[in-house]
């Protein structure tokens, strides 16, 4: 049996460590507020020279040379160029001495007027002070990470927060930045360490120890439940991906049903061409929308018909079908007037509707996330047999439900021209989006990065191998447990840190 080697430390031995090198870091500065003219601009300075920067820029009377600068206090002051003594601006500064600052270093924030010249001259003046230099992209956050102010998931949360364009994205990013994801993964890690304690102890005791089958069983059961928890977290139904990229919504239907009219109504602008000519939309017209805080990409597709010889339109129809099949929410639009006219001509509810093959094929893909929309309800008002229209709708929905094995089917009647029921349609969409985005298991956070997915999958694989080995080979089983723990640890504190940091901080702005 392989035994672990321990290094014993002789406490009486005097260890001559090499003297520690004190690495003097540059003091970095940059504009932390947005670029461009603004009421107030904030220049952040971080590093050992931060206090010197304050003292060099302000008038002596504002803070006496020997006086301690009040921390976390907004001090009104006039700022001067330390070389020319020319006034730069009148504003405020806030002093955050280490370690209670964003970066963990000494930090000062100058709140000045947001004009280009004021910002430029103030930055130039700070640059005159020895040991200072402009920050690189994400360098403030990098220092915060290096100083243990945040872990990797929190840094990524901050990056997402800066990129968030809808309120749901913001909500999740804020939670992540404040440590919700770290807490979840750290507690999984802790559970794994606890569950592995027995195996480790057994190996440490060596050949003399006997495996207590009951304790092995307990340990194995604990690992199985942790493994299942991770697997459940991994099966998040692509919620995390959707949060970043937006949910895909496709509008499909026969030509002239009003698909472009609907997308224009939902987006409140003319995104797609509306015309009475069938086959107007050929390509997929995509619009990014924020519906109730959820990010959404909505696509208007080519009208589905098979009576065309137009090669471009045929290609557009193929793309529409593909988009429909791969969408999170499908809006299947019909022209109510057209449908009802067919009935009035045929007078036979049971006869199959005159749908073209392309439409009939797509019926197979109608699922729980499809909303059947009967548009142009305004045109129905001219008929006096509307009861039959209700029967016709029920008949059609029933047919689809039966052939697709669905318990229920979502449908709504609207008029794009008269704005009828558009609010109700939006509410239906919001409900569907809520189900898509919001996780049922409140304890488990959203999987917002592919990186987490990879480490978690590695962890599950190691745990599966552990479960296989633990019956026959305790050492190998224990090795697998250790590598499972390492995989989880990598999420918050990656081992290949430099490569990863470069990727993460590349997305940051210079003042962050
Ligand atoms: N009366 C009425 N007409 C509508 C309504 N919605 C759309 N239309 C009209 O129907 C015609 C076709 O509308 P579009 O929005 O271009 O239809 P489409 O489904 O995008 O058509 P294709 O691009 O050919 O697939 C236009 O003349 C619209 O003004 C509605 O609610 N009521």
Coordinates of C-alpha atoms and ligand atoms in Angstrom, one line a residue:
X1 CA 0.0 0.0 0.0
X2 CA 1.3 3.4 -0.9
X3 CA 1.7 5.6 2.2
X4 CA 1.6 9.3 2.2
X5 CA 4.9 11.0 3.1
X6 CA 4.7 13.7 5.7
X7 CA 7.3 16.3 6.3
X8 CA 7.9 16.6 9.9
X9 CA 9.0 20.0 11.2
X10 CA 11.6 20.2 13.9
X11 CA 10.4 23.1 15.9
X12 CA 13.8 23.7 17.5
X13 CA 15.5 24.0 14.2
X14 CA 16.2 27.6 13.2
X15 CA 15.2 28.0 9.6
X16 CA 17.2 30.6 7.7
X17 CA 14.7 31.8 5.2
X18 CA 16.0 34.1 2.4
X19 CA 15.0 37.7 3.2
X20 CA 11.7 38.6 1.6
X21 CA 11.9 40.8 -1.4
X22 CA 9.6 43.7 -1.0
X23 CA 8.0 44.3 -4.4
X24 CA 7.2 47.9 -4.8
X25 CA 4.2 48.1 -7.0
X26 CA 3.4 51.0 -9.3
X27 CA 0.6 53.3 -8.3
X28 CA -2.0 53.1 -11.0
X29 CA -4.6 55.7 -11.9
X30 CA -7.3 56.1 -14.5
X31 CA -10.8 57.4 -15.2
X32 CA -13.2 55.1 -13.5
X33 CA -16.4 56.8 -14.6
X34 CA -17.6 56.6 -18.2
X35 CA -15.7 58.2 -21.1
X36 CA -17.2 61.4 -22.5
X37 CA -18.6 64.7 -21.2
X38 CA -20.4 64.3 -17.9
X39 CA -21.4 66.2 -14.7
X40 CA -18.9 64.4 -12.5
X41 CA -15.9 62.2 -13.4
X42 CA -14.1 59.9 -11.0
X43 CA -10.4 59.3 -11.3
X44 CA -9.2 56.4 -9.2
X45 CA -5.7 56.0 -7.9
X46 CA -4.4 52.8 -6.3
X47 CA -1.1 51.9 -4.8
X48 CA 1.6 53.0 -2.4
X49 CA 1.8 56.5 -3.8
X50 CA -1.9 57.2 -3.4
X51 CA -1.5 59.3 -0.3
X52 CA 1.4 61.3 -1.9
X53 CA -0.9 61.9 -4.9
X54 CA -3.5 63.6 -2.6
X55 CA -0.9 65.7 -0.8
X56 CA 0.7 66.8 -4.0
X57 CA -2.5 67.8 -5.7
X58 CA -4.2 69.7 -3.0
X59 CA -3.6 73.0 -1.3
X60 CA -1.6 72.7 1.9
X61 CA -4.3 74.4 3.9
X62 CA -6.9 71.7 2.9
X63 CA -5.0 69.0 4.7
X64 CA -2.0 69.8 6.8
X65 CA 1.2 68.0 6.1
X66 CA 1.3 66.3 9.4
X67 CA -2.4 65.8 9.7
X68 CA -3.8 62.4 9.0
X69 CA -6.2 62.4 6.0
X70 CA -9.7 61.5 7.1
X71 CA -10.6 58.1 5.6
X72 CA -13.8 57.4 3.8
X73 CA -14.8 61.1 4.0
X74 CA -15.6 63.3 1.1
X75 CA -13.2 66.3 1.4
X76 CA -13.9 69.4 -0.7
X77 CA -10.7 70.7 -2.1
X78 CA -9.0 72.6 -4.9
X79 CA -6.6 70.6 -7.0
X80 CA -3.4 71.9 -8.6
X81 CA -0.8 70.7 -11.0
X82 CA 2.2 69.9 -8.7
X83 CA 4.7 71.3 -11.2
X84 CA 3.1 74.4 -12.5
X85 CA 0.8 75.1 -9.6
X86 CA -2.0 75.9 -12.0
X87 CA -5.4 75.1 -10.7
X88 CA -6.9 71.9 -12.2
X89 CA -10.4 71.9 -10.7
X90 CA -12.3 72.2 -7.5
X91 CA -13.8 69.0 -6.5
X92 CA -13.8 66.2 -3.8
X93 CA -11.5 63.4 -2.9
X94 CA -12.2 60.3 -0.8
X95 CA -9.4 58.4 0.9
X96 CA -9.6 54.7 1.4
X97 CA -6.5 53.5 3.2
X98 CA -5.4 49.9 2.8
X99 CA -6.8 47.3 3.3
X100 CA -10.3 48.7 3.4
X101 CA -10.5 49.6 -0.3
X102 CA -11.7 48.1 -3.5
X103 CA -8.2 46.9 -4.4
X104 CA -7.0 46.3 -0.9
X105 CA -4.3 48.9 -1.5
X106 CA -4.3 52.6 -0.6
X107 CA -6.8 54.1 -2.9
X108 CA -8.0 57.7 -3.5
X109 CA -10.9 58.7 -5.7
X110 CA -11.0 62.2 -7.1
X111 CA -14.5 63.5 -8.0
X112 CA -14.0 66.2 -10.5
X113 CA -16.0 67.9 -13.2
X114 CA -16.5 65.7 -16.2
X115 CA -15.2 67.9 -19.0
X116 CA -12.5 66.5 -21.3
X117 CA -9.9 69.1 -20.4
X118 CA -10.4 68.8 -16.7
X119 CA -10.1 65.0 -16.9
X120 CA -7.1 65.1 -19.2
X121 CA -5.2 67.7 -17.1
X122 CA -5.9 66.0 -13.8
X123 CA -4.7 62.6 -15.2
X124 CA -1.6 64.4 -16.6
X125 CA -0.9 65.9 -13.2
X126 CA -1.2 62.6 -11.4
X127 CA 1.2 61.1 -14.0
X128 CA 3.9 63.6 -13.0
X129 CA 4.2 62.1 -9.6
X130 CA 6.9 59.5 -9.3
X131 CA 5.8 55.9 -9.2
X132 CA 2.5 56.4 -10.9
X133 CA 1.3 55.2 -14.3
X134 CA -2.0 54.8 -16.1
X135 CA -3.7 51.4 -15.3
X136 CA -4.2 48.7 -17.8
X137 CA -7.5 47.1 -18.7
X138 CA -9.1 45.6 -15.5
X139 CA -5.9 46.2 -13.5
X140 CA -7.8 47.6 -10.4
X141 CA -9.9 44.4 -10.3
X142 CA -6.8 42.3 -10.9
X143 CA -5.2 43.9 -7.8
X144 CA -8.4 43.3 -5.8
X145 CA -8.2 39.7 -6.8
X146 CA -4.5 39.4 -6.0
X147 CA -5.1 41.0 -2.6
X148 CA -7.8 38.5 -1.8
X149 CA -10.6 41.0 -2.0
X150 CA -12.6 38.9 -4.4
X151 CA -12.3 35.4 -5.8
X152 CA -12.6 34.4 -9.5
X153 CA -16.3 34.0 -9.6
X154 CA -16.8 37.4 -8.0
X155 CA -14.5 39.0 -10.6
X156 CA -16.5 37.3 -13.3
X157 CA -19.7 38.5 -11.6
X158 CA -18.3 42.1 -11.7
X159 CA -17.5 41.7 -15.4
X160 CA -21.1 40.5 -16.0
X161 CA -22.5 43.4 -13.9
X162 CA -20.7 45.9 -16.1
X163 CA -22.0 44.1 -19.2
X164 CA -25.5 43.6 -17.9
X165 CA -28.1 45.2 -20.1
X166 CA -31.3 43.8 -18.6
X167 CA -32.5 43.8 -15.0
X168 CA -32.4 40.0 -14.7
X169 CA -28.8 39.9 -15.9
X170 CA -28.0 42.6 -13.4
X171 CA -29.7 40.8 -10.6
X172 CA -27.8 37.6 -11.2
X173 CA -24.4 39.3 -11.8
X174 CA -24.8 41.4 -8.6
X175 CA -25.6 38.2 -6.6
X176 CA -22.5 36.5 -8.1
X177 CA -20.3 39.5 -7.4
X178 CA -21.4 39.5 -3.8
X179 CA -20.3 35.9 -3.5
X180 CA -23.4 33.7 -3.9
X181 CA -21.7 31.4 -6.4
X182 CA -18.5 31.2 -4.3
X183 CA -20.6 30.3 -1.3
X184 CA -22.3 27.5 -3.2
X185 CA -19.1 26.0 -4.6
X186 CA -17.2 26.4 -1.3
X187 CA -19.9 24.6 0.6
X188 CA -19.8 21.7 -2.0
X189 CA -16.0 21.6 -1.5
X190 CA -16.4 21.6 2.2
X191 CA -18.9 18.7 2.0
X192 CA -16.5 16.7 -0.2
X193 CA -13.6 17.3 2.2
X194 CA -15.8 16.2 5.1
X195 CA -16.9 13.1 3.2
X196 CA -13.3 12.2 2.3
X197 CA -12.0 12.6 5.8
X198 CA -12.5 8.9 6.7
X199 CA -10.7 7.7 3.6
X200 CA -7.8 10.0 4.3
X201 CA -7.6 8.9 7.9
X202 CA -7.6 5.2 6.9
X203 CA -4.7 5.7 4.5
X204 CA -2.8 7.7 7.1
X205 CA -3.1 4.8 9.6
X206 CA -1.7 2.4 7.0
X207 CA -1.9 -1.3 6.8
X208 CA -2.8 -1.9 10.4
X209 CA -6.1 -0.2 10.1
X210 CA -9.2 -2.0 9.1
X211 CA -11.9 -0.6 7.0
X212 CA -15.2 -0.3 8.9
X213 CA -17.7 -1.2 6.2
X214 CA -20.4 0.9 7.9
X215 CA -18.3 4.0 7.8
X216 CA -17.2 3.3 4.2
X217 CA -20.9 3.0 3.4
X218 CA -21.7 6.3 5.1
X219 CA -18.9 8.1 3.2
X220 CA -20.1 6.6 -0.1
X221 CA -23.6 7.7 0.5
X222 CA -22.6 11.2 1.3
X223 CA -20.5 11.3 -1.9
X224 CA -23.4 10.0 -3.9
X225 CA -25.7 12.7 -2.6
X226 CA -23.1 15.4 -3.3
X227 CA -22.5 14.0 -6.8
X228 CA -26.3 14.1 -7.5
X229 CA -26.5 17.7 -6.2
X230 CA -23.7 18.7 -8.7
X231 CA -25.3 16.8 -11.5
X232 CA -28.6 18.5 -10.8
X233 CA -26.9 21.9 -10.8
X234 CA -25.3 20.9 -14.2
X235 CA -28.7 20.1 -15.7
X236 CA -29.8 23.7 -15.5
X237 CA -31.6 23.6 -18.8
X238 CA -29.1 26.1 -20.4
X239 CA -30.4 28.8 -18.1
X240 CA -27.0 30.3 -17.5
X241 CA -26.2 30.4 -21.3
X242 CA -29.5 32.0 -22.0
X243 CA -28.8 34.7 -19.4
X244 CA -25.7 35.7 -21.3
X245 CA -26.9 35.3 -24.9
X246 CA -30.6 35.9 -24.5
X247 CA -33.6 33.5 -25.0
X248 CA -34.4 32.7 -28.6
X249 CA -37.9 33.5 -29.8
X250 CA -39.0 32.7 -33.3
X251 CA -42.1 34.0 -35.1
X252 CA -43.2 31.6 -37.8
X253 CA -46.3 31.1 -39.9
X254 CA -47.8 31.3 -43.4
X255 CA -47.0 34.3 -45.6
X256 CA -48.9 37.4 -44.8
X257 CA -50.0 36.2 -41.4
X258 CA -48.6 39.4 -39.8
X259 CA -45.2 38.1 -38.5
X260 CA -43.4 41.3 -39.4
X261 CA -46.2 43.4 -38.0
X262 CA -45.9 41.6 -34.7
X263 CA -42.1 41.9 -34.4
X264 CA -42.5 45.7 -35.2
X265 CA -45.1 46.0 -32.5
X266 CA -43.1 44.1 -29.9
X267 CA -40.0 46.1 -30.7
X268 CA -41.9 49.4 -31.0
X269 CA -40.1 50.2 -34.2
X270 CA -39.9 49.3 -37.9
X271 CA -37.5 46.3 -37.6
X272 CA -39.1 44.3 -40.4
X273 CA -40.9 45.2 -43.7
X274 CA -44.6 45.0 -43.5
X275 CA -46.4 44.5 -46.9
X276 CA -49.4 42.7 -48.3
X277 CA -47.1 41.0 -50.8
X278 CA -46.7 37.4 -49.7
X279 CA -43.0 36.4 -49.2
X280 CA -41.7 39.8 -48.2
X281 CA -39.5 38.5 -45.4
X282 CA -36.9 36.2 -46.8
X283 CA -34.0 36.4 -44.3
X284 CA -34.3 36.1 -40.5
X285 CA -34.7 39.6 -39.0
X286 CA -33.4 39.5 -35.5
X287 CA -34.0 42.1 -32.8
X288 CA -32.6 42.1 -29.3
X289 CA -35.2 42.9 -26.7
X290 CA -35.6 43.3 -23.0
X291 CA -38.9 41.7 -22.0
X292 CA -39.6 42.2 -18.3
X293 CA -35.9 42.2 -17.5
X294 CA -35.1 39.1 -19.5
X295 CA -32.7 39.3 -22.5
X296 CA -34.4 38.0 -25.6
X297 CA -33.5 37.6 -29.3
X298 CA -36.6 37.6 -31.4
X299 CA -36.5 36.5 -35.0
X300 CA -39.0 37.2 -37.8
X301 CA -38.8 34.5 -40.3
X302 CA -39.8 33.9 -43.9
X303 CA -43.5 32.9 -44.5
X304 CA -43.8 29.2 -44.9
X305 CA -45.2 28.2 -48.3
X306 CA -44.3 25.6 -50.8
X307 CA -45.6 27.2 -53.9
X308 CA -42.5 29.3 -54.6
X309 CA -39.7 28.8 -57.1
X310 CA -37.7 31.7 -55.7
X311 CA -34.4 30.2 -54.6
X312 CA -33.8 32.9 -52.0
X313 CA -37.2 32.5 -50.5
X314 CA -36.8 28.7 -50.5
X315 CA -33.5 29.1 -48.5
X316 CA -35.3 31.6 -46.2
X317 CA -38.0 29.0 -45.5
X318 CA -35.3 26.4 -44.6
X319 CA -33.7 28.9 -42.2
X320 CA -37.1 29.6 -40.7
X321 CA -37.8 25.9 -40.0
X322 CA -34.3 25.6 -38.5
X323 CA -34.8 28.6 -36.3
X324 CA -38.2 27.4 -35.2
X325 CA -36.9 24.0 -34.1
X326 CA -34.0 25.6 -32.2
X327 CA -35.9 28.3 -30.4
X328 CA -36.7 28.5 -26.7
X329 CA -40.1 30.0 -27.4
X330 CA -42.0 29.6 -30.6
X331 CA -44.7 32.0 -31.8
X332 CA -46.8 30.3 -34.4
X333 CA -48.9 32.9 -36.1
X334 CA -52.0 32.4 -38.2
X335 CA -54.1 34.7 -40.2
X336 CA -57.6 34.3 -38.5
X337 CA -59.4 35.8 -41.4
X338 CA -57.8 33.3 -43.8
X339 CA -58.5 30.3 -41.6
X340 CA -62.1 31.3 -41.1
X341 CA -62.7 32.0 -44.7
X342 CA -61.5 28.4 -45.5
X343 CA -64.1 27.1 -43.0
X344 CA -66.8 29.2 -44.5
X345 CA -66.0 27.8 -47.9
X346 CA -65.6 24.2 -46.8
X347 CA -68.3 24.1 -44.2
X348 CA -66.6 21.1 -42.7
X349 CA -64.9 21.4 -39.4
X350 CA -63.3 18.0 -39.7
X351 CA -61.8 18.4 -43.1
X352 CA -58.1 19.0 -42.7
X353 CA -57.3 22.6 -43.3
X354 CA -55.7 23.8 -46.4
X355 CA -52.3 24.1 -44.8
X356 CA -49.3 23.7 -47.1
X357 CA -46.8 20.9 -46.4
X358 CA -44.3 23.3 -44.9
X359 CA -46.8 24.4 -42.2
X360 CA -48.0 20.8 -41.6
X361 CA -44.4 19.7 -41.0
X362 CA -43.9 22.3 -38.4
X363 CA -47.0 21.3 -36.5
X364 CA -44.9 18.3 -35.3
X365 CA -42.5 20.7 -33.5
X366 CA -45.2 22.5 -31.5
X367 CA -44.4 21.9 -27.9
X368 CA -45.1 23.4 -24.4
X369 CA -43.1 26.4 -25.2
X370 CA -45.1 27.3 -28.3
X371 CA -47.8 30.0 -28.4
X372 CA -50.3 29.7 -31.2
X373 CA -51.4 33.2 -32.2
X374 CA -54.5 33.9 -34.2
X375 CA -53.8 37.3 -35.7
X376 CA -56.1 39.8 -37.6
X377 CA -59.0 39.3 -35.1
X378 CA -60.3 42.7 -36.3
X379 CA -61.2 41.1 -39.6
X380 CA -63.4 38.5 -37.9
X381 CA -65.9 41.1 -36.8
X382 CA -67.6 41.1 -40.2
X383 CA -68.7 37.4 -39.7
X384 CA -71.8 36.6 -37.8
X385 CA -71.1 32.9 -37.2
X386 CA -68.3 33.6 -34.6
X387 CA -69.3 30.6 -32.5
X388 CA -68.1 28.5 -35.4
X389 CA -64.9 30.3 -35.3
X390 CA -64.4 29.4 -31.7
X391 CA -65.2 25.7 -32.6
X392 CA -62.7 25.9 -35.4
X393 CA -59.9 27.1 -33.1
X394 CA -60.7 24.5 -30.5
X395 CA -60.7 21.8 -33.2
X396 CA -57.4 22.9 -34.6
X397 CA -55.7 23.1 -31.1
X398 CA -57.2 19.8 -30.2
X399 CA -55.7 18.2 -33.3
X400 CA -52.3 19.5 -32.6
X401 CA -52.5 18.6 -28.9
X402 CA -53.4 15.0 -29.7
X403 CA -50.9 14.5 -32.5
X404 CA -48.1 16.0 -30.4
X405 CA -49.1 14.3 -27.1
X406 CA -49.4 17.6 -25.3
X407 CA -51.5 18.1 -22.1
X408 CA -52.3 21.7 -23.0
X409 CA -51.5 24.2 -25.6
X410 CA -51.0 28.0 -25.3
X411 CA -53.0 30.2 -27.6
X412 CA -54.2 33.8 -28.0
X413 CA -56.2 35.9 -30.4
X414 CA -54.7 39.3 -31.3
X415 CA -54.9 42.1 -33.8
X416 CA -51.6 43.7 -34.7
X417 CA -53.4 46.5 -36.6
X418 CA -55.8 47.4 -33.7
X419 CA -53.3 46.6 -30.9
X420 CA -55.8 44.1 -29.5
X421 CA -54.6 41.7 -26.8
X422 CA -51.0 42.6 -27.3
X423 CA -50.6 43.3 -23.6
X424 CA -52.0 39.8 -22.9
X425 CA -49.6 38.3 -25.4
X426 CA -46.7 40.1 -23.6
X427 CA -47.9 38.7 -20.3
X428 CA -47.9 35.2 -21.7
X429 CA -44.4 35.8 -23.0
X430 CA -43.2 37.1 -19.6
X431 CA -44.6 33.9 -18.0
X432 CA -42.8 31.7 -20.4
X433 CA -39.6 33.6 -20.0
X434 CA -39.9 33.4 -16.2
X435 CA -40.1 29.6 -16.5
X436 CA -37.1 29.6 -18.8
X437 CA -34.8 31.7 -16.7
X438 CA -35.8 31.3 -13.1
X439 CA -34.3 28.3 -11.5
X440 CA -36.7 26.1 -9.4
X441 CA -34.0 25.1 -7.0
X442 CA -33.4 28.4 -5.2
X443 CA -30.3 27.1 -3.5
X444 CA -28.4 26.3 -6.7
X445 CA -27.1 29.4 -8.6
X446 CA -27.2 29.8 -12.4
X447 CA -24.3 28.2 -14.3
X448 CA -23.2 31.5 -15.8
X449 CA -19.9 30.4 -17.3
X450 CA -18.8 27.4 -19.5
X451 CA -15.7 27.2 -17.3
X452 CA -17.8 26.2 -14.2
X453 CA -19.5 23.6 -16.3
X454 CA -16.2 22.1 -17.3
X455 CA -14.9 21.9 -13.8
X456 CA -18.1 20.5 -12.4
X457 CA -18.2 17.8 -15.1
X458 CA -14.6 16.9 -14.2
X459 CA -15.7 16.7 -10.6
X460 CA -18.6 14.4 -11.4
X461 CA -16.3 12.2 -13.4
X462 CA -13.8 11.9 -10.6
X463 CA -16.6 11.1 -8.1
X464 CA -17.9 8.4 -10.5
X465 CA -14.4 6.9 -10.5
X466 CA -14.3 7.2 -6.7
X467 CA -17.5 5.3 -6.4
X468 CA -16.1 2.5 -8.7
X469 CA -12.7 2.3 -6.8
X470 CA -13.9 2.6 -3.2
X471 CA -14.9 -1.0 -3.1
X472 CA -11.6 -2.4 -4.3
X473 CA -8.8 0.2 -3.9
X474 CA -8.9 2.8 -1.2
X475 CA -5.8 4.6 -2.4
X476 CA -7.1 5.1 -5.9
X477 CA -10.5 6.1 -4.6
X478 CA -8.9 8.6 -2.3
X479 CA -6.9 10.0 -5.3
X480 CA -10.2 10.5 -7.2
X481 CA -11.7 12.3 -4.3
X482 CA -8.8 14.7 -4.1
X483 CA -9.0 15.4 -7.8
X484 CA -12.8 16.0 -7.4
X485 CA -12.1 18.5 -4.7
X486 CA -9.4 20.2 -6.9
X487 CA -11.9 20.6 -9.7
X488 CA -14.4 22.4 -7.5
X489 CA -11.6 24.6 -6.0
X490 CA -10.6 25.6 -9.5
X491 CA -13.9 27.4 -10.0
X492 CA -13.1 30.0 -7.3
X493 CA -9.3 29.8 -7.4
X494 CA -8.0 28.5 -10.7
X495 CA -4.7 26.7 -10.8
X496 CA -3.7 28.0 -14.2
X497 CA -4.4 31.5 -13.0
X498 CA -2.4 33.6 -15.3
X499 CA -4.0 32.4 -18.5
X500 CA -7.4 32.7 -17.0
X501 CA -6.8 36.2 -15.6
X502 CA -5.7 37.4 -19.0
X503 CA -9.0 36.2 -20.5
X504 CA -11.2 37.6 -17.8
X505 CA -9.5 41.0 -17.5
X506 CA -9.4 41.5 -21.2
X507 CA -13.2 42.3 -21.0
X508 CA -12.8 45.0 -18.4
X509 CA -12.5 48.7 -19.0
X510 CA -9.3 50.5 -18.0
X511 CA -10.7 52.2 -14.9
X512 CA -12.0 49.0 -13.4
Ligands
LIG1 N1 -56.4 43.7 -40.8 C1 -55.2 43.3 -40.3 N2 -54.2 43.3 -41.1 C2 -53.0 42.9 -40.6 C3 -52.8 42.6 -39.3 N3 -51.5 42.3 -39.1 C4 -50.9 42.4 -40.3 N4 -51.8 42.8 -41.2 C5 -51.5 43.1 -42.6 O1 -51.2 41.9 -43.2 C6 -50.2 42.1 -44.3 C7 -49.0 41.2 -44.1 O2 -48.4 41.6 -42.9 P1 -46.9 41.3 -42.6 O3 -46.6 41.7 -41.2 O4 -46.0 41.8 -43.7 O5 -47.0 39.7 -42.7 P2 -45.8 38.6 -42.7 O6 -46.3 37.4 -42.1 O7 -44.5 39.2 -42.2 O8 -45.6 38.3 -44.3 P3 -44.4 37.6 -45.1 O9 -43.2 38.4 -44.9 O10 -44.9 37.6 -46.5 O11 -44.2 36.2 -44.5 C8 -49.9 43.6 -44.2 O12 -50.7 44.3 -45.2 C9 -50.3 44.0 -42.8 O13 -50.7 45.4 -42.8 C10 -54.0 42.7 -38.4 O14 -53.9 42.4 -37.2 N5 -55.1 43.0 -39.0

